[in-house]
Amino acid sequence: MSILTLIAFLGAAATAQNSNCPDYTDYSTGYHAPFSTGRYNLSYQRPSPACRTFVSPEVDNTITRLNGSITDPDLYRLFQNSYPNTLDTTVTWRGYSANNSEEELAFVITGDIDAMWLRDSANQLQSYLPLLTASTSNNSLASLNDTVFPPYSNQTVYECKWELDSLAAFLEVSSNYYNATGDLSFFQKYQWVDVVRLILNTTQAMMISTYGPDGSVNPDPYTFTRLTTTATDTQDNSGRGNPVRNGTGLIRSAFRPSDDSTIYQLFIPANMMFSRYLASASLIMRALSQSALADEISTFAFQLRSAIETYGIVSDPAFFNNNTAIYAYEIDGYGSRNIMDDANIPSLLAAPFFGYLDANDTVYQATRRVLLSGEGNPYFMQGPVINSIGGPHDGPGFAWPMASIVRIFTSDDDTEITTALKELVSSTDGLGLIHESINTFNQSDYTRQWFSWANGLFGQMILDLDSRKPYILSQSFQ
């Protein structure tokens, strides 16, 4: 079953790509007229209509509407390029399920990597949530040298890193679809209930500790090793990772949403996200009259939240010089903890964005102070170009615009929001796209100019500002 049926309800029409269309990997590195009329002279980056992989009138109409709200020409160009990027460039296949001719499917790549990650694709579609309505339209898009246990086929699986947030992303897009459309029939017709049962079995298996009560080593349901020169691309201890203590009630994750390995496998942001969307999934189950399963899911969500609040909150005397409580990024249950944040979602910074807590929460606000400081977060990157959280994926000195976008989503401070927006507008090297990461001292030194998740997230953030702080969009960012 594919969760990508979500696009079908945008009331959109799919397009078949012309064989003469340029490869967007190359196209997105070039500069194309008409250029924006602001000081940054940003390129136009949308493919011609015939070359767009999917066309949504709702998205195009929204872009046109925002032209009346955004007065800065460079900010508008960045929105104009970025918001439709997933639909314009990444829907590389559409069809139907082999065992259900009514189940529309899609293959949505991440951008310049020709593969579909469950988390990335779910988040790419998340950008269009504000436009989501139920539709019955028939003219819609449905609508390496690794050793891994359990084994898998590299003919069907591109990557086999266990990341808890990928399953959380499935529950997230399920919940968002149901809340936006009220369409319970979707969950009845397909294998959604079975998939959620599988998710429960998988995550509960990954709560196992390294050692049993007698000190023996527990059999591990998942191990991963890779022949690599990058430490973050594999796990130590023969693929088991660092030991995890029994009894925390948290779920292990061998890798982060950045695809980097965890240092301590009790990865708090993913547990937060999973707990939050388990609770939402229980409501769908109850509506499906699956009362026993709804109760199990609801209890699991509550227990996870309690475990996070018990073990995931620590103090950071190096930053606060007192016992101020903050959330750790990772823990092992033995007392070791990792105080940092990474740009990828789920992150600690993004906890209010995905609904785990309120942005005014006392512990979150203290955590936020640490994360957005070079003195508290070893991966908060600073410089004259952009100041934002990065991560080990691209290394020191490279800030991720994604984290700046999340910073805006989770802030009510007009100055903080305006400052972050100015940095985003001025740091695209004239391309007019949101990059994966940027050298904080040289905007021409960046990674992945075609990174659709971040582009869609930027557009979603602009729509959020249009709703809650429209006056900010009327400012100049020159």
Short mmCIF file of N, CA and C in Angstrom, two decimals, residues 365-462:
data_model
loop_
_atom_site.label_atom_id
_atom_site.label_comp_id
_atom_site.label_asym_id
_atom_site.label_seq_id
_atom_site.Cartn_x
_atom_site.Cartn_y
_atom_site.Cartn_z
N GLN A 365 11.67 25.72 25.39
CA GLN A 365 12.29 27.04 25.24
C GLN A 365 13.73 27.04 25.75
N ALA A 366 13.98 26.34 26.85
CA ALA A 366 15.36 26.23 27.35
C ALA A 366 16.22 25.45 26.35
N THR A 367 15.66 24.37 25.81
CA THR A 367 16.37 23.57 24.82
C THR A 367 16.68 24.40 23.59
N ARG A 368 15.72 25.20 23.17
CA ARG A 368 15.87 26.04 21.97
C ARG A 368 17.04 27.01 22.13
N ARG A 369 17.19 27.57 23.33
CA ARG A 369 18.30 28.49 23.59
C ARG A 369 19.64 27.79 23.38
N VAL A 370 19.72 26.54 23.81
CA VAL A 370 20.96 25.78 23.62
C VAL A 370 21.19 25.48 22.15
N LEU A 371 20.15 25.03 21.47
CA LEU A 371 20.28 24.58 20.08
C LEU A 371 20.67 25.70 19.13
N LEU A 372 20.21 26.92 19.43
CA LEU A 372 20.46 28.05 18.53
C LEU A 372 21.63 28.90 19.01
N SER A 373 22.57 28.23 19.65
CA SER A 373 23.77 28.90 20.14
C SER A 373 25.00 28.09 19.78
N GLY A 374 26.01 28.76 19.30
CA GLY A 374 27.28 28.09 19.03
C GLY A 374 27.97 27.62 20.29
N GLU A 375 27.57 28.17 21.43
CA GLU A 375 28.14 27.74 22.71
C GLU A 375 27.47 26.48 23.24
N GLY A 376 26.25 26.21 22.76
CA GLY A 376 25.52 25.07 23.30
C GLY A 376 25.39 23.91 22.34
N ASN A 377 25.30 24.20 21.05
CA ASN A 377 25.09 23.17 20.04
C ASN A 377 26.32 23.11 19.13
N PRO A 378 27.06 22.01 19.15
CA PRO A 378 28.27 21.92 18.32
C PRO A 378 27.98 21.99 16.83
N TYR A 379 26.73 21.84 16.43
CA TYR A 379 26.38 21.91 15.02
C TYR A 379 25.52 23.13 14.69
N PHE A 380 25.62 24.18 15.51
CA PHE A 380 25.02 25.46 15.12
C PHE A 380 26.09 26.24 14.37
N MET A 381 25.86 26.45 13.08
CA MET A 381 26.87 27.06 12.21
C MET A 381 26.63 28.56 12.08
N GLN A 382 27.71 29.31 12.15
CA GLN A 382 27.63 30.77 12.13
C GLN A 382 28.54 31.35 11.06
N GLY A 383 28.13 32.50 10.52
CA GLY A 383 28.94 33.18 9.52
C GLY A 383 28.18 34.33 8.90
N PRO A 384 28.80 35.05 7.98
CA PRO A 384 28.16 36.22 7.37
C PRO A 384 27.07 35.88 6.37
N VAL A 385 27.01 34.63 5.89
CA VAL A 385 26.03 34.25 4.87
C VAL A 385 24.73 33.77 5.51
N ILE A 386 24.84 32.82 6.43
CA ILE A 386 23.66 32.23 7.07
C ILE A 386 24.07 31.65 8.41
N ASN A 387 23.16 31.73 9.38
CA ASN A 387 23.40 31.20 10.71
C ASN A 387 22.28 30.21 11.03
N SER A 388 22.64 28.94 11.11
CA SER A 388 21.61 27.92 11.26
C SER A 388 22.24 26.61 11.72
N ILE A 389 21.39 25.68 12.09
CA ILE A 389 21.85 24.36 12.49
C ILE A 389 22.26 23.56 11.25
N GLY A 390 23.32 22.80 11.38
CA GLY A 390 23.77 21.90 10.33
C GLY A 390 23.73 20.48 10.82
N GLY A 391 24.86 19.79 10.71
CA GLY A 391 24.94 18.42 11.19
C GLY A 391 26.15 17.72 10.61
N PRO A 392 26.43 16.52 11.10
CA PRO A 392 27.60 15.78 10.62
C PRO A 392 27.47 15.30 9.18
N HIS A 393 26.28 15.31 8.62
CA HIS A 393 26.10 14.81 7.25
C HIS A 393 26.94 15.61 6.26
N ASP A 394 26.94 16.93 6.39
CA ASP A 394 27.78 17.78 5.54
C ASP A 394 28.93 18.42 6.31
N GLY A 395 28.91 18.29 7.63
CA GLY A 395 30.06 18.66 8.42
C GLY A 395 30.11 20.10 8.89
N PRO A 396 31.12 20.42 9.70
CA PRO A 396 31.28 21.76 10.24
C PRO A 396 31.37 22.83 9.15
N GLY A 397 30.73 23.96 9.42
CA GLY A 397 30.78 25.09 8.51
C GLY A 397 29.65 25.15 7.51
N PHE A 398 28.84 24.10 7.44
CA PHE A 398 27.73 24.06 6.49
C PHE A 398 26.39 24.10 7.24
N ALA A 399 25.67 25.20 7.07
CA ALA A 399 24.37 25.37 7.70
C ALA A 399 23.28 24.90 6.75
N TRP A 400 22.22 24.35 7.30
CA TRP A 400 21.11 23.86 6.50
C TRP A 400 19.96 24.86 6.52
N PRO A 401 19.54 25.37 5.36
CA PRO A 401 18.36 26.24 5.31
C PRO A 401 17.12 25.59 5.92
N MET A 402 17.01 24.27 5.84
CA MET A 402 15.87 23.59 6.44
C MET A 402 15.70 23.98 7.90
N ALA A 403 16.81 24.07 8.63
CA ALA A 403 16.72 24.43 10.04
C ALA A 403 16.30 25.89 10.23
N SER A 404 16.69 26.76 9.31
CA SER A 404 16.23 28.15 9.37
C SER A 404 14.73 28.22 9.17
N ILE A 405 14.22 27.38 8.27
CA ILE A 405 12.79 27.33 8.01
C ILE A 405 12.04 26.84 9.25
N VAL A 406 12.56 25.80 9.89
CA VAL A 406 11.95 25.29 11.12
C VAL A 406 12.02 26.35 12.21
N ARG A 407 13.11 27.08 12.25
CA ARG A 407 13.24 28.16 13.24
C ARG A 407 12.10 29.18 13.07
N ILE A 408 11.75 29.50 11.83
CA ILE A 408 10.65 30.43 11.56
C ILE A 408 9.32 29.81 11.98
N PHE A 409 9.10 28.57 11.62
CA PHE A 409 7.87 27.88 11.99
C PHE A 409 7.63 27.91 13.50
N THR A 410 8.70 27.80 14.28
CA THR A 410 8.57 27.63 15.73
C THR A 410 8.81 28.91 16.51
N SER A 411 8.81 30.04 15.82
CA SER A 411 9.05 31.33 16.48
C SER A 411 7.84 32.24 16.36
N ASP A 412 7.65 33.06 17.38
CA ASP A 412 6.64 34.12 17.33
C ASP A 412 7.30 35.49 17.35
N ASP A 413 8.63 35.50 17.26
CA ASP A 413 9.40 36.74 17.34
C ASP A 413 9.61 37.31 15.94
N ASP A 414 9.05 38.48 15.67
CA ASP A 414 9.10 39.05 14.33
C ASP A 414 10.53 39.31 13.87
N THR A 415 11.38 39.76 14.77
CA THR A 415 12.77 40.05 14.40
C THR A 415 13.51 38.77 14.03
N GLU A 416 13.32 37.72 14.83
CA GLU A 416 13.96 36.43 14.55
C GLU A 416 13.49 35.90 13.20
N ILE A 417 12.21 35.98 12.92
CA ILE A 417 11.65 35.49 11.67
C ILE A 417 12.20 36.28 10.48
N THR A 418 12.19 37.61 10.61
CA THR A 418 12.65 38.46 9.52
C THR A 418 14.13 38.23 9.22
N THR A 419 14.93 38.09 10.25
CA THR A 419 16.37 37.85 10.07
C THR A 419 16.61 36.54 9.33
N ALA A 420 15.90 35.49 9.74
CA ALA A 420 16.07 34.19 9.09
C ALA A 420 15.61 34.24 7.64
N LEU A 421 14.50 34.94 7.38
CA LEU A 421 14.02 35.07 6.00
C LEU A 421 15.03 35.80 5.12
N LYS A 422 15.61 36.85 5.64
CA LYS A 422 16.61 37.60 4.87
C LYS A 422 17.79 36.70 4.50
N GLU A 423 18.23 35.88 5.44
CA GLU A 423 19.35 34.99 5.15
C GLU A 423 18.97 33.95 4.10
N LEU A 424 17.74 33.45 4.15
CA LEU A 424 17.31 32.47 3.15
C LEU A 424 17.25 33.07 1.76
N VAL A 425 16.72 34.27 1.66
CA VAL A 425 16.58 34.94 0.36
C VAL A 425 17.95 35.26 -0.25
N SER A 426 18.89 35.62 0.59
CA SER A 426 20.17 36.13 0.10
C SER A 426 21.25 35.07 -0.07
N SER A 427 20.92 33.79 0.19
CA SER A 427 21.97 32.77 0.23
C SER A 427 21.80 31.66 -0.80
N THR A 428 21.07 31.92 -1.89
CA THR A 428 20.86 30.86 -2.90
C THR A 428 21.86 30.92 -4.04
N ASP A 429 22.83 31.82 -3.98
CA ASP A 429 23.81 32.01 -5.05
C ASP A 429 23.13 32.36 -6.37
N GLY A 430 22.00 33.04 -6.27
CA GLY A 430 21.29 33.49 -7.46
C GLY A 430 20.41 32.46 -8.11
N LEU A 431 20.45 31.20 -7.64
CA LEU A 431 19.68 30.14 -8.28
C LEU A 431 18.20 30.21 -7.94
N GLY A 432 17.88 30.75 -6.77
CA GLY A 432 16.47 30.83 -6.39
C GLY A 432 15.88 29.52 -5.94
N LEU A 433 16.70 28.62 -5.41
CA LEU A 433 16.24 27.35 -4.85
C LEU A 433 16.83 27.19 -3.45
N ILE A 434 16.13 26.43 -2.61
CA ILE A 434 16.62 26.15 -1.27
C ILE A 434 17.58 24.96 -1.34
N HIS A 435 18.83 25.20 -0.97
CA HIS A 435 19.84 24.14 -1.03
C HIS A 435 19.77 23.25 0.21
N GLU A 436 20.46 22.13 0.14
CA GLU A 436 20.57 21.26 1.31
C GLU A 436 21.38 21.97 2.40
N SER A 437 22.59 22.39 2.07
CA SER A 437 23.44 23.09 3.04
C SER A 437 24.27 24.13 2.32
N ILE A 438 24.74 25.12 3.09
CA ILE A 438 25.49 26.25 2.53
C ILE A 438 26.67 26.56 3.43
N ASN A 439 27.82 26.79 2.83
CA ASN A 439 28.98 27.27 3.57
C ASN A 439 28.64 28.63 4.17
N THR A 440 28.76 28.77 5.46
CA THR A 440 28.31 30.00 6.11
C THR A 440 29.19 31.21 5.78
N PHE A 441 30.29 30.98 5.07
CA PHE A 441 31.16 32.08 4.65
C PHE A 441 31.22 32.22 3.12
N ASN A 442 30.52 31.35 2.39
CA ASN A 442 30.61 31.41 0.93
C ASN A 442 29.35 30.76 0.33
N GLN A 443 28.40 31.57 -0.11
CA GLN A 443 27.14 31.02 -0.59
C GLN A 443 27.28 30.24 -1.89
N SER A 444 28.41 30.40 -2.59
CA SER A 444 28.64 29.63 -3.81
C SER A 444 29.10 28.21 -3.53
N ASP A 445 29.36 27.91 -2.27
CA ASP A 445 29.78 26.58 -1.85
C ASP A 445 28.62 25.93 -1.11
N TYR A 446 27.88 25.10 -1.84
CA TYR A 446 26.66 24.52 -1.27
C TYR A 446 26.54 23.06 -1.70
N THR A 447 25.63 22.33 -1.07
CA THR A 447 25.33 20.96 -1.48
C THR A 447 23.88 20.88 -1.93
N ARG A 448 23.63 20.08 -2.94
CA ARG A 448 22.29 19.71 -3.41
C ARG A 448 21.38 20.90 -3.66
N GLN A 449 21.53 21.51 -4.80
CA GLN A 449 20.62 22.60 -5.16
C GLN A 449 19.20 22.08 -5.45
N TRP A 450 19.09 20.78 -5.80
CA TRP A 450 17.78 20.18 -6.06
C TRP A 450 17.44 19.25 -4.90
N PHE A 451 16.87 19.82 -3.87
CA PHE A 451 16.52 19.10 -2.63
C PHE A 451 15.06 19.45 -2.34
N SER A 452 14.16 18.66 -2.88
CA SER A 452 12.75 19.05 -2.93
C SER A 452 12.09 19.19 -1.56
N TRP A 453 12.49 18.37 -0.61
CA TRP A 453 11.90 18.47 0.73
C TRP A 453 12.06 19.88 1.28
N ALA A 454 13.27 20.41 1.24
CA ALA A 454 13.53 21.74 1.79
C ALA A 454 12.80 22.82 1.00
N ASN A 455 12.70 22.64 -0.32
CA ASN A 455 11.99 23.62 -1.14
C ASN A 455 10.51 23.66 -0.79
N GLY A 456 9.90 22.48 -0.69
CA GLY A 456 8.49 22.45 -0.31
C GLY A 456 8.25 23.00 1.08
N LEU A 457 9.16 22.70 1.99
CA LEU A 457 9.04 23.19 3.36
C LEU A 457 9.08 24.71 3.40
N PHE A 458 9.93 25.30 2.56
CA PHE A 458 9.99 26.76 2.48
C PHE A 458 8.63 27.32 2.04
N GLY A 459 8.05 26.72 1.01
CA GLY A 459 6.75 27.18 0.56
C GLY A 459 5.67 27.03 1.62
N GLN A 460 5.71 25.91 2.33
CA GLN A 460 4.76 25.68 3.42
C GLN A 460 4.91 26.73 4.50
N MET A 461 6.15 27.11 4.79
CA MET A 461 6.42 28.14 5.80
C MET A 461 5.87 29.50 5.36
N ILE A 462 6.00 29.81 4.07
CA ILE A 462 5.45 31.09 3.57
C ILE A 462 3.93 31.11 3.74
#
